[in-house]
Each structure stands twice: as C-alpha cells, then as structure tokens.
mmCIF file of C-alpha atoms in Angstrom:
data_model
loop_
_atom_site.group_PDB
_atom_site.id
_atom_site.type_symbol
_atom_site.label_atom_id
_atom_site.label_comp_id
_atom_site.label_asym_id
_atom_site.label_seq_id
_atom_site.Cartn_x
_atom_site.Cartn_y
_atom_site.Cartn_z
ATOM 1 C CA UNK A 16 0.000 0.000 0.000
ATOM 2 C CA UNK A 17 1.403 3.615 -1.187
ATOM 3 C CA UNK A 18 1.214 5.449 2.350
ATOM 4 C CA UNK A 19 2.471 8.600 0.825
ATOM 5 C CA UNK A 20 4.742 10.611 -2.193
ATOM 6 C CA UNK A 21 8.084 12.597 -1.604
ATOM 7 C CA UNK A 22 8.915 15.708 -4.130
ATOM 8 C CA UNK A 23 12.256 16.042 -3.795
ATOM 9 C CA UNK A 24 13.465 19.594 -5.883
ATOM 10 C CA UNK A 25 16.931 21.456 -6.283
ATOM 11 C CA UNK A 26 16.737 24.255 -7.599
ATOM 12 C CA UNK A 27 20.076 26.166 -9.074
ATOM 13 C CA UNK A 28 21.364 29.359 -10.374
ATOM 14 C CA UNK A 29 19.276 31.390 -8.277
ATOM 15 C CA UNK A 30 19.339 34.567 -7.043
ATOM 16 C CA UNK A 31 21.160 35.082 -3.696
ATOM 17 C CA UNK A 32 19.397 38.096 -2.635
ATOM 18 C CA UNK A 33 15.727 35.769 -2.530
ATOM 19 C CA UNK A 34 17.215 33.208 -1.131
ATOM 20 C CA UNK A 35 18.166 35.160 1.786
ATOM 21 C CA UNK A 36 14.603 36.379 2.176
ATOM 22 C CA UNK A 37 12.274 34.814 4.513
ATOM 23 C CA UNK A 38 9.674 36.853 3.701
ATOM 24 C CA UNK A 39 9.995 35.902 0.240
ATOM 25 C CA UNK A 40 9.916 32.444 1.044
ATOM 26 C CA UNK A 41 7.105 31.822 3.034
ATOM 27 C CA UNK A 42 5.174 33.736 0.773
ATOM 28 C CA UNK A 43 6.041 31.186 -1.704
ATOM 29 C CA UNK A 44 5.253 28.162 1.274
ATOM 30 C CA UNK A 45 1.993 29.909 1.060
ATOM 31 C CA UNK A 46 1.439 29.209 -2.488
ATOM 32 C CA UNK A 47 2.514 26.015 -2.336
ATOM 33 C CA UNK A 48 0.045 25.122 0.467
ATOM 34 C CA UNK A 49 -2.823 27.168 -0.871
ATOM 35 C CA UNK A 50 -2.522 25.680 -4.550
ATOM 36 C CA UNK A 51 -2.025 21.826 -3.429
ATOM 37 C CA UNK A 52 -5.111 22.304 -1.049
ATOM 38 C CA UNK A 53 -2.982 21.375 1.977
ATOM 39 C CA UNK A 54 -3.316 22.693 5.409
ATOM 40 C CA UNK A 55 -0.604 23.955 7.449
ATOM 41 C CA UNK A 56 -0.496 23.214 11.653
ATOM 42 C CA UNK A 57 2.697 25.216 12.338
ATOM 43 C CA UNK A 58 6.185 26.201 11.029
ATOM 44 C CA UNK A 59 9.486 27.401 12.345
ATOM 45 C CA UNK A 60 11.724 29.817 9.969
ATOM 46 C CA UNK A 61 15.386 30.227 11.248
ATOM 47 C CA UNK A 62 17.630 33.077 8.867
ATOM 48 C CA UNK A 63 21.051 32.675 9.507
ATOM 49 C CA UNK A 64 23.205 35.591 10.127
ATOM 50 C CA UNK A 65 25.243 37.607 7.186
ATOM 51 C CA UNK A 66 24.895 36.097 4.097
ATOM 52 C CA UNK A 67 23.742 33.016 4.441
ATOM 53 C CA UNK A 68 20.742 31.232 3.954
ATOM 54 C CA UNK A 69 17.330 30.245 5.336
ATOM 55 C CA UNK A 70 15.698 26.927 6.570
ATOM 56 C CA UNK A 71 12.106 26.417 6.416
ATOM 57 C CA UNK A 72 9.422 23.847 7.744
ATOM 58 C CA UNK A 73 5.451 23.570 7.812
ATOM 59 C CA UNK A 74 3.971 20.795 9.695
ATOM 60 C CA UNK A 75 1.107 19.921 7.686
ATOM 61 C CA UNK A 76 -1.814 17.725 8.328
ATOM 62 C CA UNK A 77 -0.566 16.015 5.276
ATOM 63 C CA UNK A 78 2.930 15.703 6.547
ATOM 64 C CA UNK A 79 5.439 18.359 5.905
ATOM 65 C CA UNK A 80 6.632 21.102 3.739
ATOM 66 C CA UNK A 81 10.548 22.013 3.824
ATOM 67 C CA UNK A 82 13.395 24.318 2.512
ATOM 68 C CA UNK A 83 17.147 24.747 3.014
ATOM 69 C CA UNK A 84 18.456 27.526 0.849
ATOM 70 C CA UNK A 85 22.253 28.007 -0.020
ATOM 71 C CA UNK A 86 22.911 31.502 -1.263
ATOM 72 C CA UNK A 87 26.529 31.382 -1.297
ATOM 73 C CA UNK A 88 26.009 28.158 -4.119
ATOM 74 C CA UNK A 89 22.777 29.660 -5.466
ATOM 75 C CA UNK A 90 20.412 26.630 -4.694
ATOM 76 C CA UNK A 91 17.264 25.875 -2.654
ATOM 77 C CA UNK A 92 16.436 22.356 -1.851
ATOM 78 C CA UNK A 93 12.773 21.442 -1.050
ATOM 79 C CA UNK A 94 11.258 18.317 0.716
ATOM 80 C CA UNK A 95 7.525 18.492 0.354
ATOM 81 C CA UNK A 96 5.814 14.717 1.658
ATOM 82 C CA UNK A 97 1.981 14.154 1.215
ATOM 83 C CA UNK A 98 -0.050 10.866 2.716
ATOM 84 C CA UNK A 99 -2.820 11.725 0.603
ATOM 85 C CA UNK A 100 -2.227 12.313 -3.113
ATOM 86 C CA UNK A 101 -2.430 15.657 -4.368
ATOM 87 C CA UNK A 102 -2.034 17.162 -7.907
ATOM 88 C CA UNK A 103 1.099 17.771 -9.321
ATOM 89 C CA UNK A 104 2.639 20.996 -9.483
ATOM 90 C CA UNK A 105 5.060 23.303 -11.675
ATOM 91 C CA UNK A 106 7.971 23.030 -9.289
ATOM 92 C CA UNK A 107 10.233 24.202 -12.423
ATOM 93 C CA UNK A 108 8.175 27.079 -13.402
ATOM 94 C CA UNK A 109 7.219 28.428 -10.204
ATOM 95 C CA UNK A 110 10.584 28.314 -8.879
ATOM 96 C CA UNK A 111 12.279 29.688 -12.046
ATOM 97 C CA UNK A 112 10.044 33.037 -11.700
ATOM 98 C CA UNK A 113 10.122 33.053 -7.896
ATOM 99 C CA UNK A 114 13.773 32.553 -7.429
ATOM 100 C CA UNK A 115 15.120 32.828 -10.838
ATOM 101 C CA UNK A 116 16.459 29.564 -11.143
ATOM 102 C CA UNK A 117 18.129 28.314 -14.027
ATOM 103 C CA UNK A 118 17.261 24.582 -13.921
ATOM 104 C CA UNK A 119 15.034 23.106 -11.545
ATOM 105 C CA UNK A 120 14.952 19.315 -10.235
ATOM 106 C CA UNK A 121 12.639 17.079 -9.314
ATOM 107 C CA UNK A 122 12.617 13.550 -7.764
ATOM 108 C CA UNK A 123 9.172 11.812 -6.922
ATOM 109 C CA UNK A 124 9.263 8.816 -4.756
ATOM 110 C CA UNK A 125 6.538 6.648 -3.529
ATOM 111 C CA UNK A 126 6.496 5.704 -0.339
ATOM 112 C CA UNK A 127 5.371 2.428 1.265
ATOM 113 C CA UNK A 128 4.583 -0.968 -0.338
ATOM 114 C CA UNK A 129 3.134 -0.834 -4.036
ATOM 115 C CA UNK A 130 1.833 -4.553 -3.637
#
C-alpha cells in the first residue's frame, strides 16, 4: 500500500538576494500550500546571520513542507511529503520566476509498499 509521495526539488542558479529572504519564502510556502489544497499546523523559519541562507518547515496535516536555501552556491532544496495524493505541481516554473532559477529538479518517490 502507497502510504504517501516525496517531491524532492533542487533548484540552481538562483538569485542570492531571494534566497536570503524569509519573507519571500514563506510567501512562496503559502502558495505552495494554498494551490495543493494542503493545510498547514505550524512552522518554524530560522535566517542565519550575514549572508547566508534560510531553513524552512510547515507541519502539515498532510505531513510536511521544507526548505534549506544556499545563497553562497545559489540553490534551494525542497522536501515536500503528502499521505494523501495531491495534484502535481510546476515546481520548475514556479521556482524559475520566484527565485530565478536556471534549472530546476525534481525527484518523486513513492512511499510504502506498491503490492
């Protein structure tokens, strides 16, 4: 039985500057949540001093909604897990206009038995 699906998404060449904000971001967490119909329970947002990046998480009634930003390499990484299936959605789009990325990744892994 398929208990649940992992997006796993890198996104490169973006811009520093955004991925620095944490505004920015969890306006974009918003979307996310909003446009797969998920729910949020609670998150925690640390920005680490100077330069450097942001780390993001939504607990979720669905499970969980992250992001690790690296503005020093230009890449976000994002861990989004569902138990219930949802749609899919533009990961490569939405992240090249909201962070101008350059190329966009993603991984989708079933979780649990398929038999």
């Amino acid at each position: 039985m398929i208990v649940g699906t992992v997006w796993l998404v890198e996104a490169a060449g973006c811009n520093p500057a955004i991925l620095r904000d944490e505004f920015r971001l969890r306006r974009l967490f918003d979307v996310i949540i909003s446009d797969l119909g998920l729910k949020a329970i609670d998150s925690i947002w640390h920005k680490f001093p100077d330069e450097a990046g942001v780390t993001g998480l939504v607990a979720l009634t669905e499970s969980h909604l992250a992001c690790h930003t690296y503005p020093e390499h230009g890449t976000a990484t994002f861990n989004l897990y569902c138990c219930r299936t949802r749609p899919e959605w533009d990961w490569e789009e939405n992240l090249k206009s909201c962070l101008s990325a350059a190329s966009v990744t993603v991984t989708k892994i079933e979780r649990g038995d398929a038999n």
